[in-house]
Structures are given as structure tokens and as C-alpha cells.
Short mmCIF file of C-alpha atoms in Angstrom, two decimals:
data_model
loop_
_atom_site.label_atom_id
_atom_site.label_comp_id
_atom_site.label_asym_id
_atom_site.label_seq_id
_atom_site.Cartn_x
_atom_site.Cartn_y
_atom_site.Cartn_z
CA MET A 1 118.09 80.66 148.50
CA THR A 2 115.64 79.07 145.99
CA GLN A 3 116.89 78.85 141.99
CA LYS A 4 113.63 80.12 140.08
CA LEU A 5 112.68 77.05 137.60
CA THR A 6 111.34 79.45 134.47
CA ALA A 7 108.01 79.61 132.69
CA ALA A 8 109.05 77.52 129.59
CA ALA A 9 110.14 74.70 132.63
CA LEU A 10 107.10 74.79 134.64
CA GLU A 11 105.39 74.31 131.92
CA ALA A 12 106.93 71.19 131.23
CA MET A 13 105.43 69.96 134.45
CA SER A 14 102.39 68.55 135.29
CA VAL A 15 101.08 69.72 139.02
CA SER A 16 101.91 66.78 140.52
CA ASP A 17 104.86 67.41 140.41
CA LEU A 18 105.25 71.18 141.32
CA LEU A 19 103.77 69.58 144.33
CA ASP A 20 106.69 69.64 146.65
CA LEU A 21 108.68 71.80 145.06
CA PRO A 22 109.60 75.15 147.71
CA TRP A 23 107.07 77.79 147.61
CA ASP A 24 110.23 80.18 145.74
CA ALA A 25 110.93 77.98 143.28
CA ILE A 26 107.75 78.86 140.78
CA GLU A 27 107.82 82.28 138.89
CA ALA A 28 105.16 84.25 139.31
CA ALA A 29 103.76 84.59 136.42
CA GLN A 30 103.52 88.14 134.82
CA GLY A 31 99.49 87.66 133.48
CA PHE A 32 97.55 90.82 131.82
CA THR A 33 96.72 93.34 132.98
CA LEU A 34 95.62 96.98 131.62
CA PRO A 35 97.78 99.52 131.38
CA PRO A 36 97.57 102.94 131.52
CA GLU A 37 96.79 105.03 129.40
CA GLY A 38 99.67 105.67 127.17
CA SER A 39 102.74 105.32 124.63
CA TYR A 40 104.75 102.12 124.41
CA TYR A 41 106.84 100.06 122.27
CA VAL A 42 105.08 96.28 122.50
CA THR A 43 106.17 93.37 120.52
CA VAL A 44 103.02 91.28 119.51
CA LEU A 45 102.69 87.64 121.04
CA GLU A 46 100.10 86.67 118.85
CA ALA A 47 98.03 87.30 116.12
CA LYS A 48 95.29 85.47 115.64
CA VAL A 49 91.61 84.72 114.67
CA GLY A 50 89.61 83.78 117.74
CA ALA A 51 86.50 83.52 119.23
CA VAL A 52 85.48 85.99 122.61
CA GLY A 53 82.46 86.38 124.53
CA LYS A 54 80.52 83.80 126.58
CA LYS A 55 80.62 79.49 125.34
CA GLY A 56 76.94 79.49 123.43
CA GLU A 57 77.24 83.32 122.76
CA GLU A 58 81.52 82.86 120.79
CA LYS A 59 81.82 85.97 117.95
CA GLU A 60 84.64 85.56 116.02
CA SER A 61 87.89 88.63 116.66
CA ILE A 62 91.13 89.06 115.45
CA SER A 63 92.61 88.39 119.05
CA LEU A 64 96.20 90.19 119.14
CA GLU A 65 98.04 89.32 122.35
CA PHE A 66 101.09 92.31 123.55
CA GLN A 67 103.65 91.87 125.80
CA ILE A 68 105.19 95.86 126.61
CA ASP A 69 109.04 96.14 126.20
CA ASP A 70 109.04 100.00 127.08
CA THR A 71 106.51 103.28 128.35
CA LEU A 72 107.03 105.82 126.25
CA GLU A 73 105.37 108.13 128.36
CA LEU A 74 102.14 107.68 130.09
CA LEU A 75 99.34 109.92 129.59
CA THR A 76 99.01 110.64 133.02
CA GLU A 77 101.72 111.45 135.99
CA THR A 78 100.29 109.68 138.57
CA ASP A 79 99.68 106.34 136.61
CA ALA A 80 102.56 103.71 137.76
CA LYS A 81 104.63 102.60 134.63
CA PRO A 82 104.07 99.52 133.94
CA GLU A 83 107.07 96.93 134.93
CA ALA A 84 108.06 96.49 130.69
CA GLY A 85 107.27 92.49 130.04
CA THR A 86 103.79 92.79 131.19
CA LYS A 87 101.16 91.33 129.13
CA PHE A 88 97.84 92.64 126.82
CA ASP A 89 94.79 91.88 124.99
CA ILE A 90 93.38 93.14 122.30
CA ASN A 91 90.13 92.17 120.04
CA TYR A 92 88.74 93.18 117.16
CA ILE A 93 85.50 91.77 117.48
CA SER A 94 83.40 90.17 113.88
CA GLY A 95 83.79 91.33 110.52
CA LYS A 96 83.41 95.23 111.70
CA GLY A 97 86.66 94.73 113.57
CA GLY A 98 87.86 93.92 111.14
CA SER A 99 87.07 97.08 109.30
CA TYR A 100 88.77 98.47 113.03
CA PHE A 101 92.01 96.91 112.50
CA LYS A 102 93.09 97.58 108.28
CA ARG A 103 92.06 101.08 110.16
CA ASP A 104 95.11 100.98 113.07
CA PHE A 105 96.75 98.55 111.98
CA THR A 106 97.66 99.68 107.29
CA GLU A 107 100.58 102.04 107.69
CA VAL A 108 102.81 98.56 108.70
CA ALA A 109 100.81 96.15 106.45
CA GLN A 110 102.27 98.66 103.75
CA ALA A 111 106.29 98.60 105.96
CA LEU A 112 105.88 95.44 105.17
CA GLY A 113 104.38 95.26 101.89
CA ILE A 114 100.83 92.79 102.93
CA ALA A 115 98.50 92.25 100.65
CA SER A 116 96.00 89.77 102.37
CA LEU A 117 94.89 89.53 106.77
CA ARG A 118 96.28 86.05 106.46
CA ASP A 119 99.59 87.25 105.37
CA PHE A 120 99.54 89.43 107.73
CA LEU A 121 98.69 87.85 111.08
CA THR A 122 102.21 85.38 110.49
CA ALA A 123 103.78 88.39 109.53
CA LEU A 124 102.78 90.41 112.98
CA LYS A 125 104.00 87.75 115.10
CA GLY A 126 107.27 88.77 116.79
CA ALA A 127 106.70 92.18 115.05
CA LYS A 128 108.03 95.29 117.55
CA LEU A 129 105.48 98.34 117.71
CA ALA A 130 105.73 101.98 119.12
CA LEU A 131 102.10 102.33 119.68
CA ILE A 132 98.94 105.11 121.72
CA LEU A 133 97.04 102.68 124.13
CA THR A 134 93.23 104.76 125.45
CA LEU A 135 91.12 102.82 127.62
CA ARG A 136 87.33 102.95 126.42
CA ALA A 137 84.29 101.89 128.04
CA GLY A 138 82.17 99.04 126.69
CA ASN A 139 78.94 98.58 126.91
CA ASN A 140 79.11 96.42 130.28
CA GLY A 141 81.00 99.82 131.94
CA ALA A 142 84.03 97.03 131.56
CA LYS A 143 87.62 99.28 129.97
CA TYR A 144 88.63 98.25 127.25
CA PRO A 145 92.42 98.55 125.30
CA GLN A 146 92.16 100.85 121.97
CA ILE A 147 95.60 101.25 120.08
CA SER A 148 96.02 104.59 118.08
CA ILE A 149 99.01 105.59 115.62
CA VAL A 150 100.68 101.94 114.80
CA THR A 151 104.36 102.30 113.10
CA LEU A 152 107.05 99.73 113.27
CA ALA A 153 109.49 100.32 115.89
CA ASN A 154 112.79 100.51 114.66
#
């Protein structure tokens, strides 16, 4: 059995370096997935201002990337429990998105004693949270994650 290279080791390699590696040595990426509705413990991997949308039609957003640490409860018992390490993201788009972000994260901001959004985004990275994830249908029919009752996890 071939030893798998870590994601960090793979990131440091060029594609040319990968060409001669045994298939089993390359760790498959976890990737992003849309977890089923439920309650989770998560870690905030990234919290930043970014842009979403088609090229030339981008809109500013507050972008958050989460990693699931543990599944507390799924809304539908028949849903498959996502693996620890599963990643998903949420974007709060434009100025209006800022009001939704405040709604979802006020309790956490107060617990951390943060006064500005800029400081909060910095403090949020690496934070352990408990949250409820639901899915909402977008105008295009796609499903998007929506979070609520966000608190700091112990």
C-alpha cells in the first residue's frame, strides 16, 4: 500500500511532479458539498470580503467557509450524515447581505466583544461554532445554505 501525500504536500508540488506519482499516493480532495439540513458543530476556515457572480457581474459579499466538525442532529433521519471535514460556504451578498450577516452572527459578535465588521471577520477565522443549517431555494432553483442560531461552541 502506497503512503498518501498530505494536502499540504500536494499543494507544494507542481502538476509535472504529480505525473509520475502512484495513483494511490494522491489524496482525494474533500471538496465542497451541500450538507443536509440539521445542527452542526463547525470551524470557520475563512471569513473575508470577496466577490460572487459571473465575470463582469460580480457583487461584493461577506464570504464564509466552514468545515463540519460534528453532526449533532439531521432534520431528516434518512439523510446521510456528512463526514467530519466536509466543507461548505455561505455568501452574504452586497449591503443587504450585511444585515442578514448581522442577524445570524450578533450573538457571536457580542460574546467576542467585537465592535466592527472588519474586526469580527478577523476574529471569526478559526472560531468553533454551533449552528443550524437549512436550505433555501434561489431564484434560479438552486439550493443554498442558510444558517441560524449561531453560537460559540464550547
